[in-house]
Amino acid sequence: MADHDIGDFAVKPIGYSQDSVLSKPKVNGITNGISNEITNGLTNGPTNGNGLGTANGGAYPSSSPITNGVADGPVGGDNAASMIPAPYGGPNVEPRLATNGVHFDNRPKDNISPHPRQRTTARSRWNSQLREGQPRARTFSRDANGNAFPRIGRPVELLRHSYDVVVVGSGYGGGVAASRMARAGEYPSSFHDAVPEIRVSGDMKASDPASVPFEKGNSTGMYHLMVGEGQNAFVANGLGGTSLVNANVFLRADDKTMAMDEWPEELNDEGALDIYYDRAERMLEPACYPEDLPEPAKLKLLRKQFETVKKHAEKEGWSPKFYRVPQTTRFKDGPNSTGVHMQSSNLTGQDCTGVNDGSKSSTLVTYLTDAWNWGAEIFTQCEVRFVKKHPTEGYLVFFAWHGSRREAFKRNFQHDLMWVHAKKCVFLGAGTLGTTEIMLRSKQRGLPVSDEVGQNMSGNGDLLAFGYNTNEEANAIGHEDPDPDNPVGPTITGVIDCRDQQEALDGFVIEEGAVPHALSHLLQPMLLSLPGSLHPPDLSHLQHQAKSLASWKSALLGPYHPGGSISKTQIYLIMSHDANQAIMTLKHDKPALEFRGVGNQAHLQKLNKLMREMTNNHGGTFVNNPFYAEMNKQEITVHPVGGMSMSSSGQSEEGATSHCGEVLTGVEDGVHRGLVVVDGALIPTALGVNPFATITALAERSVELVAKDFGIEIDYETSNGSIDPYGMPAYPLDEDHLDEMAAVKQAEEQIDEARLAGKAGTIFSEVMKGFIHIGDEIEDFEVAANMAEDDCADAHFFLSVHAWDSNELINRRDHTAMLTGTFSNGMPGSPFMVSRGDFHLFKYDKHAPDQTNMSYDFDMIGTNDERIHFYGEKIINPTVAFSPRKVWEATSSLYVTLSNPENRSEIIGRGILHIEWSDFRRQLTTFDTLGHNVPLRLQTATSFLSYFTRQVATVFLAPLTALQWGTIQAPIEHQKRPATAKFQCKAEDGVETTMRMWEPTGSIEPNTTPHNILFVPGAAVDHQIFALPTIKKNAIEYFTAAGYRCWCVTHRVGKTHAAQKGYTTYDARLDIAAALHEIRQRQGHEPEKIYIVAHCAGSVALSMGLLDGKIPASWVRGITASNVFMHPEFANVNRYKASLPISLTSIYPYVTGSQWFSCNSSRKDSYIQHLLNEVLRFYPAGRGELCSSVTCHRSELAFGRLWSHDRLNRSTHEQLHRFLGGTTMKSLAHLVDMGLKGYVTDTDGCELANKESLSRLAGIPIFLFSGAENAVYRPECTLTDFEELRMQFGEEGYSRVQFPGHGHLDCWMSETAAVKGGVFDHVRRRVDEVFHPGRSRKGSRRKTASAKSTPSPKDSPLMG
């Protein structure tokens, strides 16, 4: 190749083997993907998402540690980019094409290093023999920063704005294509570890335009289930893509499949891919399970089941084959083809969720490691969104960066995208789903492509099923510590190959599988609960008993017990052919999959019948996959292919890419030169076999062809030798002529210095918005901003601040940190990239006395390559003293000047940017400290906050350092309608209480009167918990809007003066009776029965009155009992307090001299009360429930924690003193007595709930609910009521719900209580059922459930 073709650069293409070296200059490039922690030498983890990563040395925090290898990841959905920089020289070799790359990755995962809780001893006898007397594979100790493994990724702060080559993705295609690498971490080994790694997204009604795609879970989690219509897809996130969690099976596509009309004619010839398969094999080194190792039980069973398949095949005239599959699992210690030291497999069966024993030969420990060793730059935590043409040459790759907690700004994260310029090539290896999504979005953004993008996708004919409780041991449950003589084996060990058939579409393979340990205890309940199970026919009574005994063994003794039903369960994995009719679309900018008719195809039914015979012939029960059984015949695939399918003719009408993967323009055979797809999205049809070998071979081929087109010669002969990931790459790039290299080098030295010294860092992200006038004629910032606002010249930035050494940020005179992000203002070239900018925190201003500034100082570059200098200041001086408003204005207003970077006096524009309050709240959530241990991070956080305190203590830290007293009446945000009327109710003992009434605001049926609901609050509160003025819609507003007349009585133990007279909850039943009587009196003749909604002590008092007859049941239409009813059983902390040898109700009067305990306190209270307030700072409120409110603390002492804090808004929590009163020790002692006994009693302690008294409740519909985090009474206490009522009166009329994430009072005082599926919605559903049986809404007959409600940030409830 001529030097001028590439200039001074040469590219390391995707698809080179570990021996591949360019004999000509290298090209500047970037790898984009999701990185994970590295094990066995390099990052190992799943990659599903879009990201940036570089492999030019070990940069501080962007990638995670490496252990004995390179990270590996599965084929699915990884959107990453690699960038390739300038040439380098090596000893006695020509310069090799290196990939200086950006890799987008959202999750750190590590397939190779042992899990912290996993033993590091040999798992089996053969493993011990293999290692005994032999040198162990290299292991690594902690580095200077305390990290257990080396780091090879680079932080995004070191990203340059342009490279010659960008590679997106890190699975087999992307790993081959550009050696993309990203973050890595350990694989989860338990269900508890796995749950935080789960991400579920998609649309089950993709074909319905009204349906909206959803997304739940960790957006950067390792495991990604994409729900589609007809079929679901499971892929992985991390450096290495789905190769991180696949089963390692390396099988070539058969010639008949490759000869199908869907393939380009260049690939139809027999053996067209053989040289590329061979090249992939040299890199990945697949091997069959050794004969000298103990044969796994599941493999033995599969061999026996092969006889059933043979008989079936003989009838149809074809010949199946049984053999051990070639796989990339390592069965011996030592270096792999790349030079990464690997460990032999422990045969745990954990491959499909990630194995921690260092035996998985993923792309992470092969292609990606090789790229790093040859100078590829790898950036992490990025998500590629779309690609567009650059104005002059190449392409712009736009990505969202997941670093510095930028996702807190949801809208900015999706729209204020960073970008990188690929001057020559972009290789798309983000996985089938990721690449297709990128190209669909690119099409929306104006990139001309074929209409076939997103079409003709396939699930590769994947089927999953189970042979439950067979007569044979299968031992197919993953185990961290398998029996040496009876190992689980790899996830897949053998195959029944049924592809040798007359028609290619009839071919398929059957492989045995293993369920990971994380799901082991869920397997039996799932299999037993699924409908449609097919049991073996003609079992004798004795055989039935044996099956039942085996099932009980697994249930009682665990899934690993020999002879148990789970131990005798075979897992079937089938790859076949389907109709290739799936499509992906973007709905609301989110991908939606539609698989048409997958679960109903005759071919699928035929395969299910065969698997049923294989199971039944061995005494087992055939169980289809859970999605098929429970979700309207939904299938699941782990091998989605297509979406950017090769055109069979090269024309856009028949595909989305050319035969070498270049994206077609949509006009005949025109292509986007250098925009190349190299993953499963290329494949135009199901392969009938595990696809990763074919994906790798196609990527090798595409890279070779594209390299040839660009005049690049690849050397496949030179090997790496042994790789040392703690050191520098063996062949670093020549940096002399790289763009921005001086600034990058300076930043890299700063980062490395902090890393090697073990320094702790500080990060946060910030969004500021405002107006900037373009022009230099206006000098006044405010005038310039006002003029820009008049001209609609808005501007904003989205920047992340990273102090690599927090000590320097705090103690250096300039208090500097690094800025990364984007600036947008509508100018040509917007959005502008900001890299390695300077941020100064409270820098002393020498031009003004006693003034400090927070300054933002950087050059930024536009998409048109234009550079502009940005300088902004926040001015803090004594004028803000004692004024929170002014402090906020000073710290949230940035005075901006834009200028020519070459001549700062040449002004381009001026204006002001502000932090909006909503953005500031989000910004607070992004603050974090980084360090290698918790004490260091705590110390760093303390130092930073102390420094901040010295600057503006009273503004930012006062709520954290001083108790919050309930003395100032804060303004009420929401104006509320007062009660329509107020009444005095006199009980039979002469005590008067207050009742309020609100007329309905919603419509009611003509010629009818509104139905009545009586609300009964608990102890120490009043009507305000139902008519709360600090939330948008309270319970009274909700039910009056629904057309109900609402009443609320404040009984004698509520927030009322009568509460100080020593009454008990038992006495309060009389007030409820009086309130009901008053309501009935005001109804006139033939009064209607009244629905009662009662909370806590009000609910207990209601049950007492009904049980002893003081409240006539004939007056009651129905009941909602909130958090407790007849069985008030204390939660743990309350039970502990109540069980103390000396009760608190005895101690308090003795110490204070008063029988009255107020939940409120003031600075004027006695020293005893002040001491109590200080002690209550440390009250065990529970994880995440600490606060500074005196009222909150005191109410917790009296009653227990009354809410989950994340359910209360700030206004409510600040004004608790308005809503809480107090209690007498007599009343509290009565509650304590009942809370310990677990049932309602009268004042003398006699139980009220006996069989005779319970009969009074007959015929009253009762709805019970509890907050799942109720810390006053155990949530299960309402379950006790529920079960007792049903046993006494039958099931009809009783229901119960438990609300996840809710505590006690927050069930009524939360903003989310009024949303669909919230507490109010559930209560109204029961009220409607009672008053309007014909109008009961869907789901109203649910008996007991876990409620679906709008989640707080800490929970995500599901309908039970």
mmCIF file with all atom_site columns, N, CA and C in Angstrom, residues 326-362:
data_model
loop_
_atom_site.group_PDB
_atom_site.id
_atom_site.type_symbol
_atom_site.label_atom_id
_atom_site.label_alt_id
_atom_site.label_comp_id
_atom_site.label_asym_id
_atom_site.label_entity_id
_atom_site.label_seq_id
_atom_site.pdbx_PDB_ins_code
_atom_site.Cartn_x
_atom_site.Cartn_y
_atom_site.Cartn_z
_atom_site.occupancy
_atom_site.B_iso_or_equiv
_atom_site.pdbx_formal_charge
_atom_site.auth_seq_id
_atom_site.auth_comp_id
_atom_site.auth_asym_id
_atom_site.auth_atom_id
_atom_site.pdbx_PDB_model_num
ATOM 1   N N  . PRO A 1 326 ? -16.954 -28.507 19.860 1.00 0.00 ? 326 PRO A N  1
ATOM 2   C CA . PRO A 1 326 ? -15.791 -27.620 20.027 1.00 0.00 ? 326 PRO A CA 1
ATOM 3   C C  . PRO A 1 326 ? -16.236 -26.366 20.781 1.00 0.00 ? 326 PRO A C  1
ATOM 4   N N  . GLN A 1 327 ? -15.461 -25.950 21.744 1.00 0.00 ? 327 GLN A N  1
ATOM 5   C CA . GLN A 1 327 ? -15.840 -24.766 22.514 1.00 0.00 ? 327 GLN A CA 1
ATOM 6   C C  . GLN A 1 327 ? -14.593 -24.024 22.951 1.00 0.00 ? 327 GLN A C  1
ATOM 7   N N  . THR A 1 328 ? -14.790 -22.762 23.265 1.00 0.00 ? 328 THR A N  1
ATOM 8   C CA . THR A 1 328 ? -13.650 -21.917 23.613 1.00 0.00 ? 328 THR A CA 1
ATOM 9   C C  . THR A 1 328 ? -13.365 -21.913 25.109 1.00 0.00 ? 328 THR A C  1
ATOM 10  N N  . THR A 1 329 ? -13.947 -22.848 25.844 1.00 0.00 ? 329 THR A N  1
ATOM 11  C CA . THR A 1 329 ? -13.585 -23.057 27.242 1.00 0.00 ? 329 THR A CA 1
ATOM 12  C C  . THR A 1 329 ? -12.178 -23.634 27.310 1.00 0.00 ? 329 THR A C  1
ATOM 13  N N  . ARG A 1 330 ? -11.378 -23.160 28.240 1.00 0.00 ? 330 ARG A N  1
ATOM 14  C CA . ARG A 1 330 ? -10.013 -23.659 28.389 1.00 0.00 ? 330 ARG A CA 1
ATOM 15  C C  . ARG A 1 330 ? -10.008 -24.868 29.324 1.00 0.00 ? 330 ARG A C  1
ATOM 16  N N  . PHE A 1 331 ? -9.319  -25.924 28.916 1.00 0.00 ? 331 PHE A N  1
ATOM 17  C CA . PHE A 1 331 ? -9.226  -27.125 29.729 1.00 0.00 ? 331 PHE A CA 1
ATOM 18  C C  . PHE A 1 331 ? -7.794  -27.363 30.228 1.00 0.00 ? 331 PHE A C  1
ATOM 19  N N  . LYS A 1 332 ? -6.941  -26.339 30.112 1.00 0.00 ? 332 LYS A N  1
ATOM 20  C CA . LYS A 1 332 ? -5.595  -26.442 30.648 1.00 0.00 ? 332 LYS A CA 1
ATOM 21  C C  . LYS A 1 332 ? -5.089  -25.043 30.980 1.00 0.00 ? 332 LYS A C  1
ATOM 22  N N  . ASP A 1 333 ? -4.181  -24.983 31.936 1.00 0.00 ? 333 ASP A N  1
ATOM 23  C CA . ASP A 1 333 ? -3.562  -23.715 32.300 1.00 0.00 ? 333 ASP A CA 1
ATOM 24  C C  . ASP A 1 333 ? -2.548  -23.310 31.233 1.00 0.00 ? 333 ASP A C  1
ATOM 25  N N  . GLY A 1 334 ? -2.297  -22.010 31.160 1.00 0.00 ? 334 GLY A N  1
ATOM 26  C CA . GLY A 1 334 ? -1.252  -21.538 30.265 1.00 0.00 ? 334 GLY A CA 1
ATOM 27  C C  . GLY A 1 334 ? -1.713  -20.386 29.402 1.00 0.00 ? 334 GLY A C  1
ATOM 28  N N  . PRO A 1 335 ? -0.793  -19.814 28.634 1.00 0.00 ? 335 PRO A N  1
ATOM 29  C CA . PRO A 1 335 ? -1.139  -18.664 27.792 1.00 0.00 ? 335 PRO A CA 1
ATOM 30  C C  . PRO A 1 335 ? -2.007  -19.087 26.620 1.00 0.00 ? 335 PRO A C  1
ATOM 31  N N  . ASN A 1 336 ? -2.910  -18.209 26.237 1.00 0.00 ? 336 ASN A N  1
ATOM 32  C CA . ASN A 1 336 ? -3.713  -18.463 25.041 1.00 0.00 ? 336 ASN A CA 1
ATOM 33  C C  . ASN A 1 336 ? -3.000  -17.902 23.818 1.00 0.00 ? 336 ASN A C  1
ATOM 34  N N  . SER A 1 337 ? -3.684  -17.881 22.703 1.00 0.00 ? 337 SER A N  1
ATOM 35  C CA . SER A 1 337 ? -3.066  -17.464 21.448 1.00 0.00 ? 337 SER A CA 1
ATOM 36  C C  . SER A 1 337 ? -2.600  -16.019 21.488 1.00 0.00 ? 337 SER A C  1
ATOM 37  N N  . THR A 1 338 ? -3.220  -15.214 22.339 1.00 0.00 ? 338 THR A N  1
ATOM 38  C CA . THR A 1 338 ? -2.882  -13.799 22.410 1.00 0.00 ? 338 THR A CA 1
ATOM 39  C C  . THR A 1 338 ? -1.726  -13.525 23.356 1.00 0.00 ? 338 THR A C  1
ATOM 40  N N  . GLY A 1 339 ? -1.402  -14.496 24.209 1.00 0.00 ? 339 GLY A N  1
ATOM 41  C CA . GLY A 1 339 ? -0.369  -14.287 25.210 1.00 0.00 ? 339 GLY A CA 1
ATOM 42  C C  . GLY A 1 339 ? -0.917  -14.010 26.577 1.00 0.00 ? 339 GLY A C  1
ATOM 43  N N  . VAL A 1 340 ? -2.247  -14.207 26.746 1.00 0.00 ? 340 VAL A N  1
ATOM 44  C CA . VAL A 1 340 ? -2.882  -14.003 28.043 1.00 0.00 ? 340 VAL A CA 1
ATOM 45  C C  . VAL A 1 340 ? -2.894  -15.330 28.780 1.00 0.00 ? 340 VAL A C  1
ATOM 46  N N  . HIS A 1 341 ? -2.439  -15.332 30.011 1.00 0.00 ? 341 HIS A N  1
ATOM 47  C CA . HIS A 1 341 ? -2.432  -16.557 30.806 1.00 0.00 ? 341 HIS A CA 1
ATOM 48  C C  . HIS A 1 341 ? -3.850  -16.884 31.260 1.00 0.00 ? 341 HIS A C  1
ATOM 49  N N  . MET A 1 342 ? -4.274  -18.119 30.980 1.00 0.00 ? 342 MET A N  1
ATOM 50  C CA . MET A 1 342 ? -5.619  -18.573 31.281 1.00 0.00 ? 342 MET A CA 1
ATOM 51  C C  . MET A 1 342 ? -5.564  -19.712 32.307 1.00 0.00 ? 342 MET A C  1
ATOM 52  N N  . GLN A 1 343 ? -6.682  -19.951 32.950 1.00 0.00 ? 343 GLN A N  1
ATOM 53  C CA . GLN A 1 343 ? -6.809  -21.056 33.894 1.00 0.00 ? 343 GLN A CA 1
ATOM 54  C C  . GLN A 1 343 ? -7.677  -22.152 33.282 1.00 0.00 ? 343 GLN A C  1
ATOM 55  N N  . SER A 1 344 ? -7.444  -23.376 33.682 1.00 0.00 ? 344 SER A N  1
ATOM 56  C CA . SER A 1 344 ? -8.289  -24.472 33.234 1.00 0.00 ? 344 SER A CA 1
ATOM 57  C C  . SER A 1 344 ? -9.657  -24.373 33.907 1.00 0.00 ? 344 SER A C  1
ATOM 58  N N  . SER A 1 345 ? -10.657 -24.857 33.192 1.00 0.00 ? 345 SER A N  1
ATOM 59  C CA . SER A 1 345 ? -12.024 -24.735 33.683 1.00 0.00 ? 345 SER A CA 1
ATOM 60  C C  . SER A 1 345 ? -12.235 -25.562 34.937 1.00 0.00 ? 345 SER A C  1
ATOM 61  N N  . ASN A 1 346 ? -12.998 -25.036 35.848 1.00 0.00 ? 346 ASN A N  1
ATOM 62  C CA . ASN A 1 346 ? -13.400 -25.765 37.045 1.00 0.00 ? 346 ASN A CA 1
ATOM 63  C C  . ASN A 1 346 ? -14.680 -26.563 36.828 1.00 0.00 ? 346 ASN A C  1
ATOM 64  N N  . LEU A 1 347 ? -15.213 -26.519 35.590 1.00 0.00 ? 347 LEU A N  1
ATOM 65  C CA . LEU A 1 347 ? -16.386 -27.322 35.212 1.00 0.00 ? 347 LEU A CA 1
ATOM 66  C C  . LEU A 1 347 ? -17.577 -27.015 36.103 1.00 0.00 ? 347 LEU A C  1
ATOM 67  N N  . THR A 1 348 ? -17.809 -25.727 36.299 1.00 0.00 ? 348 THR A N  1
ATOM 68  C CA . THR A 1 348 ? -18.884 -25.288 37.196 1.00 0.00 ? 348 THR A CA 1
ATOM 69  C C  . THR A 1 348 ? -20.233 -25.173 36.513 1.00 0.00 ? 348 THR A C  1
ATOM 70  N N  . GLY A 1 349 ? -20.266 -25.177 35.170 1.00 0.00 ? 349 GLY A N  1
ATOM 71  C CA . GLY A 1 349 ? -21.526 -24.998 34.464 1.00 0.00 ? 349 GLY A CA 1
ATOM 72  C C  . GLY A 1 349 ? -22.061 -23.584 34.514 1.00 0.00 ? 349 GLY A C  1
ATOM 73  N N  . GLN A 1 350 ? -21.194 -22.616 34.820 1.00 0.00 ? 350 GLN A N  1
ATOM 74  C CA . GLN A 1 350 ? -21.635 -21.239 35.018 1.00 0.00 ? 350 GLN A CA 1
ATOM 75  C C  . GLN A 1 350 ? -21.410 -20.346 33.791 1.00 0.00 ? 350 GLN A C  1
ATOM 76  N N  . ASP A 1 351 ? -21.001 -20.911 32.667 1.00 0.00 ? 351 ASP A N  1
ATOM 77  C CA . ASP A 1 351 ? -20.587 -20.091 31.530 1.00 0.00 ? 351 ASP A CA 1
ATOM 78  C C  . ASP A 1 351 ? -21.673 -19.130 31.054 1.00 0.00 ? 351 ASP A C  1
ATOM 79  N N  . CYS A 1 352 ? -22.928 -19.547 31.122 1.00 0.00 ? 352 CYS A N  1
ATOM 80  C CA . CYS A 1 352 ? -23.986 -18.743 30.511 1.00 0.00 ? 352 CYS A CA 1
ATOM 81  C C  . CYS A 1 352 ? -24.355 -17.521 31.333 1.00 0.00 ? 352 CYS A C  1
ATOM 82  N N  . THR A 1 353 ? -23.874 -17.414 32.568 1.00 0.00 ? 353 THR A N  1
ATOM 83  C CA . THR A 1 353 ? -24.029 -16.152 33.292 1.00 0.00 ? 353 THR A CA 1
ATOM 84  C C  . THR A 1 353 ? -22.687 -15.530 33.604 1.00 0.00 ? 353 THR A C  1
ATOM 85  N N  . GLY A 1 354 ? -21.622 -16.152 33.112 1.00 0.00 ? 354 GLY A N  1
ATOM 86  C CA . GLY A 1 354 ? -20.290 -15.631 33.361 1.00 0.00 ? 354 GLY A CA 1
ATOM 87  C C  . GLY A 1 354 ? -19.570 -16.478 34.377 1.00 0.00 ? 354 GLY A C  1
ATOM 88  N N  . VAL A 1 355 ? -18.417 -16.970 33.978 1.00 0.00 ? 355 VAL A N  1
ATOM 89  C CA . VAL A 1 355 ? -17.664 -17.858 34.851 1.00 0.00 ? 355 VAL A CA 1
ATOM 90  C C  . VAL A 1 355 ? -16.460 -17.123 35.402 1.00 0.00 ? 355 VAL A C  1
ATOM 91  N N  . ASN A 1 356 ? -16.189 -17.321 36.671 1.00 0.00 ? 356 ASN A N  1
ATOM 92  C CA . ASN A 1 356 ? -15.152 -16.552 37.350 1.00 0.00 ? 356 ASN A CA 1
ATOM 93  C C  . ASN A 1 356 ? -13.832 -17.307 37.504 1.00 0.00 ? 356 ASN A C  1
ATOM 94  N N  . ASP A 1 357 ? -13.680 -18.448 36.808 1.00 0.00 ? 357 ASP A N  1
ATOM 95  C CA . ASP A 1 357 ? -12.483 -19.246 37.053 1.00 0.00 ? 357 ASP A CA 1
ATOM 96  C C  . ASP A 1 357 ? -11.357 -18.988 36.061 1.00 0.00 ? 357 ASP A C  1
ATOM 97  N N  . GLY A 1 358 ? -11.517 -18.011 35.159 1.00 0.00 ? 358 GLY A N  1
ATOM 98  C CA . GLY A 1 358 ? -10.432 -17.667 34.249 1.00 0.00 ? 358 GLY A CA 1
ATOM 99  C C  . GLY A 1 358 ? -10.288 -18.601 33.073 1.00 0.00 ? 358 GLY A C  1
ATOM 100 N N  . SER A 1 359 ? -11.343 -19.333 32.703 1.00 0.00 ? 359 SER A N  1
ATOM 101 C CA . SER A 1 359 ? -11.234 -20.320 31.629 1.00 0.00 ? 359 SER A CA 1
ATOM 102 C C  . SER A 1 359 ? -11.977 -19.925 30.367 1.00 0.00 ? 359 SER A C  1
ATOM 103 N N  . LYS A 1 360 ? -12.629 -18.780 30.361 1.00 0.00 ? 360 LYS A N  1
ATOM 104 C CA . LYS A 1 360 ? -13.501 -18.409 29.243 1.00 0.00 ? 360 LYS A CA 1
ATOM 105 C C  . LYS A 1 360 ? -12.731 -17.595 28.213 1.00 0.00 ? 360 LYS A C  1
ATOM 106 N N  . SER A 1 361 ? -12.574 -18.155 27.018 1.00 0.00 ? 361 SER A N  1
ATOM 107 C CA . SER A 1 361 ? -11.814 -17.482 25.957 1.00 0.00 ? 361 SER A CA 1
ATOM 108 C C  . SER A 1 361 ? -12.739 -16.570 25.164 1.00 0.00 ? 361 SER A C  1
ATOM 109 N N  . SER A 1 362 ? -13.109 -15.499 25.771 1.00 0.00 ? 362 SER A N  1
ATOM 110 C CA . SER A 1 362 ? -13.968 -14.536 25.110 1.00 0.00 ? 362 SER A CA 1
ATOM 111 C C  . SER A 1 362 ? -13.120 -13.588 24.269 1.00 0.00 ? 362 SER A C  1
#
